[in-house]
C-alpha cells in the first residue's frame, strides 16, 4: 500500500524532520535497498527484527525496510534502561538487531553484549550502497503475517509483546465504512515513541494516504510552545494527542500567541479524556473536529470513535462513543452476560483488529483472548476496563478493573513497578497507585515499608535503572506499616495522599554558586514555589515526568546545560544539575562562587 502511494506521489514529501526530508520516491528506494540487504541476511515472513533507533528519518526507513523484507519489527527505545532493552531483545528471540550507526558506536550499547547479530545502518543521509537495486521487492508476507510486536507493561514485572498482523493495521485505516477522509493534502505529526502504538496510527495514517509525516524532535515535543510553532510552520492538519499533553498545549493556545493553526482533526487516545476541558479550544477553533478514540494495543490502536461536540462537553462524561467499523464491543458481567444500559461491566472487544496473541505467553493469551459465547469461532479480548452503555448507544469509560492504568497514553501495570520496588534492598512491602494531582492529572504514587529510612531520590535512581521514565513514581512515601482491611488485605483507600504523608527529603541547603542560583530560580518558576534548596528532590516538591521535561528545557534555555534524555531521572536535584557527571560536560572549577 505504501508502494502504491510512492507511485502516485513520487515527488511529494513523505517524511520530514528539522531540515532533512525524503520524498515518497526517495523513502521507497532507500527502504527497498535496506530490505534487500535484510533479505540477504535471511529475513523471512513472520521473522522478528528488533530495531533500536532514535526518532529520525532512519527510523522510518528502518521500519519500512523490515516490512518490505517480509519481517516484523520490534521497536526498542534507546532511552529505555539497559535492563529493559536487554529483556525486550532477548525475550523477542529476534535473530537480528537493526541499530543506527551512531548508537552502535556508543559505549553503553556496545557494552551490553547482546546475544544477537547486529545490522548497522543509517546516519549517512544517503545510502552508500547506491548500486543496489532500488526497485520494489516481490512480497513474501501477506495479510496474516506479523507486522510488528509492541511491548506493553506486564503484571509479572516484565513487559509482554503483542503480536500484530498486517491485516489488523490495514483494516484500521481502510474499510468500507471509513470514518475519516485522510488524503495526500494532509500533514501529520509523528509525536509519539514508536514503542507506543499511537505511532502506528500516525505513521501509516500519513504514509498509506500520500500525506506528509513530520517527525517531532524530542526536545520540541517537550516544549508546548515550540511544538505549537512546529504545528503552525508545517501547516499540520491531523494532530494525534494523549489528553494530558493536549491540556498543556491548550494553555498556550488560549493565551495570546502568534500561531496560525490549520488543524482539521485533533484525535485523542491513550487515556481517559475530560471533554469539559476542551471548551476553550472549541471556542477558538470551532471548525476543528475533536475526536475521542478509546484504544488498546491488543486490538490495534483504536476501538471506538466519538466526536466531541458542545453536547459532550456539557455532559462532562468520558464518552468514548461507538465501535469503529470492523470491531464489536460487548459490556459483560462476571459470567460474560451482557449488562443492561447504565450498569457497569467489563469491556470485551471482537473483530478484525484482535492481535494474534502474546509472544511466548500462551497461558496469558488464553486468559485474555477468550472464546465468544455469542458466535462460533469468534474470539473476545478482555480489556480489563469498566464501562457502561449510555441510552443513545454510546459507551462511557469508567476506569480500570485491575491495577493497570494509563498515564499520558502509556499503559502501565502497577504490579511491574511494585515488583521493581521490592527488588530494592531493604524494601519489605510496596504498593503503587495512580492518583489525581491538584490539576486533575494522574500521577504515580508509591508507598513502601522498609527496614530503615530510605531516601526517595535514591529509590528513584534505582528504579530508573530498570524502568522507563514514564513509570517512575512522582511521589514515594515511606510508611511504618501498610493499612489493612478487616480481611487482612491492604486498604488502598486508607493510603495517605502525598501531601499528608511525611516527607522523605533532605534539609534545606541554600544555593552556593551562581549556577546553582540560576537553576534554583528555574525550579521555582517551574514548580511555582518560593524556595528551593540544592538538595531538594524535584519529585518530592510536586514535580512529575512532564514537568521534569519542561524543567530540563528551561534549565537549558537559562544555562546552556543539556541533560541527555537517558540521564534526566539521575539529575533531579539542583546540585546534581549544577555539578553533574562528566557526561554533562561541566567544569566545576569554572563556576564562580557567590562570595
mmCIF file of C-alpha atoms in Angstrom, residues 48 91 146 149-155 159-164 296-299 354-369 381-384 400 404 411 413:
data_model
loop_
_atom_site.group_PDB
_atom_site.id
_atom_site.type_symbol
_atom_site.label_atom_id
_atom_site.label_comp_id
_atom_site.label_asym_id
_atom_site.label_seq_id
_atom_site.Cartn_x
_atom_site.Cartn_y
_atom_site.Cartn_z
ATOM 1 C CA UNK A 48 11.106 -10.660 14.129
ATOM 2 C CA UNK A 91 12.527 -12.144 25.069
ATOM 3 C CA UNK A 146 3.190 -10.285 11.541
ATOM 4 C CA UNK A 149 5.471 -6.622 18.105
ATOM 5 C CA UNK A 150 4.991 -3.856 20.661
ATOM 6 C CA UNK A 151 5.877 -4.494 24.298
ATOM 7 C CA UNK A 152 3.483 -3.263 26.981
ATOM 8 C CA UNK A 153 3.711 -3.398 30.750
ATOM 9 C CA UNK A 154 3.226 -6.829 32.367
ATOM 10 C CA UNK A 155 1.722 -7.980 35.668
ATOM 11 C CA UNK A 159 6.891 -6.387 29.692
ATOM 12 C CA UNK A 160 4.916 -8.570 27.276
ATOM 13 C CA UNK A 161 4.988 -8.480 23.475
ATOM 14 C CA UNK A 162 1.734 -8.113 21.497
ATOM 15 C CA UNK A 163 1.688 -9.772 18.047
ATOM 16 C CA UNK A 164 0.017 -7.572 15.398
ATOM 17 C CA UNK A 296 -5.913 -0.999 23.193
ATOM 18 C CA UNK A 297 -2.616 -2.314 21.829
ATOM 19 C CA UNK A 298 -4.083 -5.832 21.628
ATOM 20 C CA UNK A 299 -6.904 -4.642 19.355
ATOM 21 C CA UNK A 354 -7.593 -8.527 17.508
ATOM 22 C CA UNK A 355 -3.930 -9.414 17.829
ATOM 23 C CA UNK A 356 -2.626 -12.923 17.259
ATOM 24 C CA UNK A 357 -1.852 -13.008 20.974
ATOM 25 C CA UNK A 358 1.215 -12.508 23.160
ATOM 26 C CA UNK A 359 4.736 -13.549 22.206
ATOM 27 C CA UNK A 360 5.916 -16.589 24.174
ATOM 28 C CA UNK A 361 2.935 -16.290 26.548
ATOM 29 C CA UNK A 362 0.367 -18.990 25.619
ATOM 30 C CA UNK A 363 -1.203 -19.026 29.092
ATOM 31 C CA UNK A 364 -1.725 -15.267 29.114
ATOM 32 C CA UNK A 365 -3.011 -15.375 25.523
ATOM 33 C CA UNK A 366 -5.605 -17.984 26.526
ATOM 34 C CA UNK A 367 -6.585 -15.897 29.558
ATOM 35 C CA UNK A 368 -7.065 -12.625 27.675
ATOM 36 C CA UNK A 369 -8.261 -13.844 24.252
ATOM 37 C CA UNK A 381 -10.333 -9.707 24.049
ATOM 38 C CA UNK A 382 -10.843 -8.991 27.756
ATOM 39 C CA UNK A 383 -9.916 -5.350 28.158
ATOM 40 C CA UNK A 384 -9.940 -5.138 31.950
ATOM 41 C CA UNK A 400 -9.635 0.050 35.129
ATOM 42 C CA UNK A 404 -3.419 -1.332 35.221
ATOM 43 C CA UNK A 411 -0.319 1.712 29.675
ATOM 44 C CA UNK A 413 0.925 -2.287 35.130
#
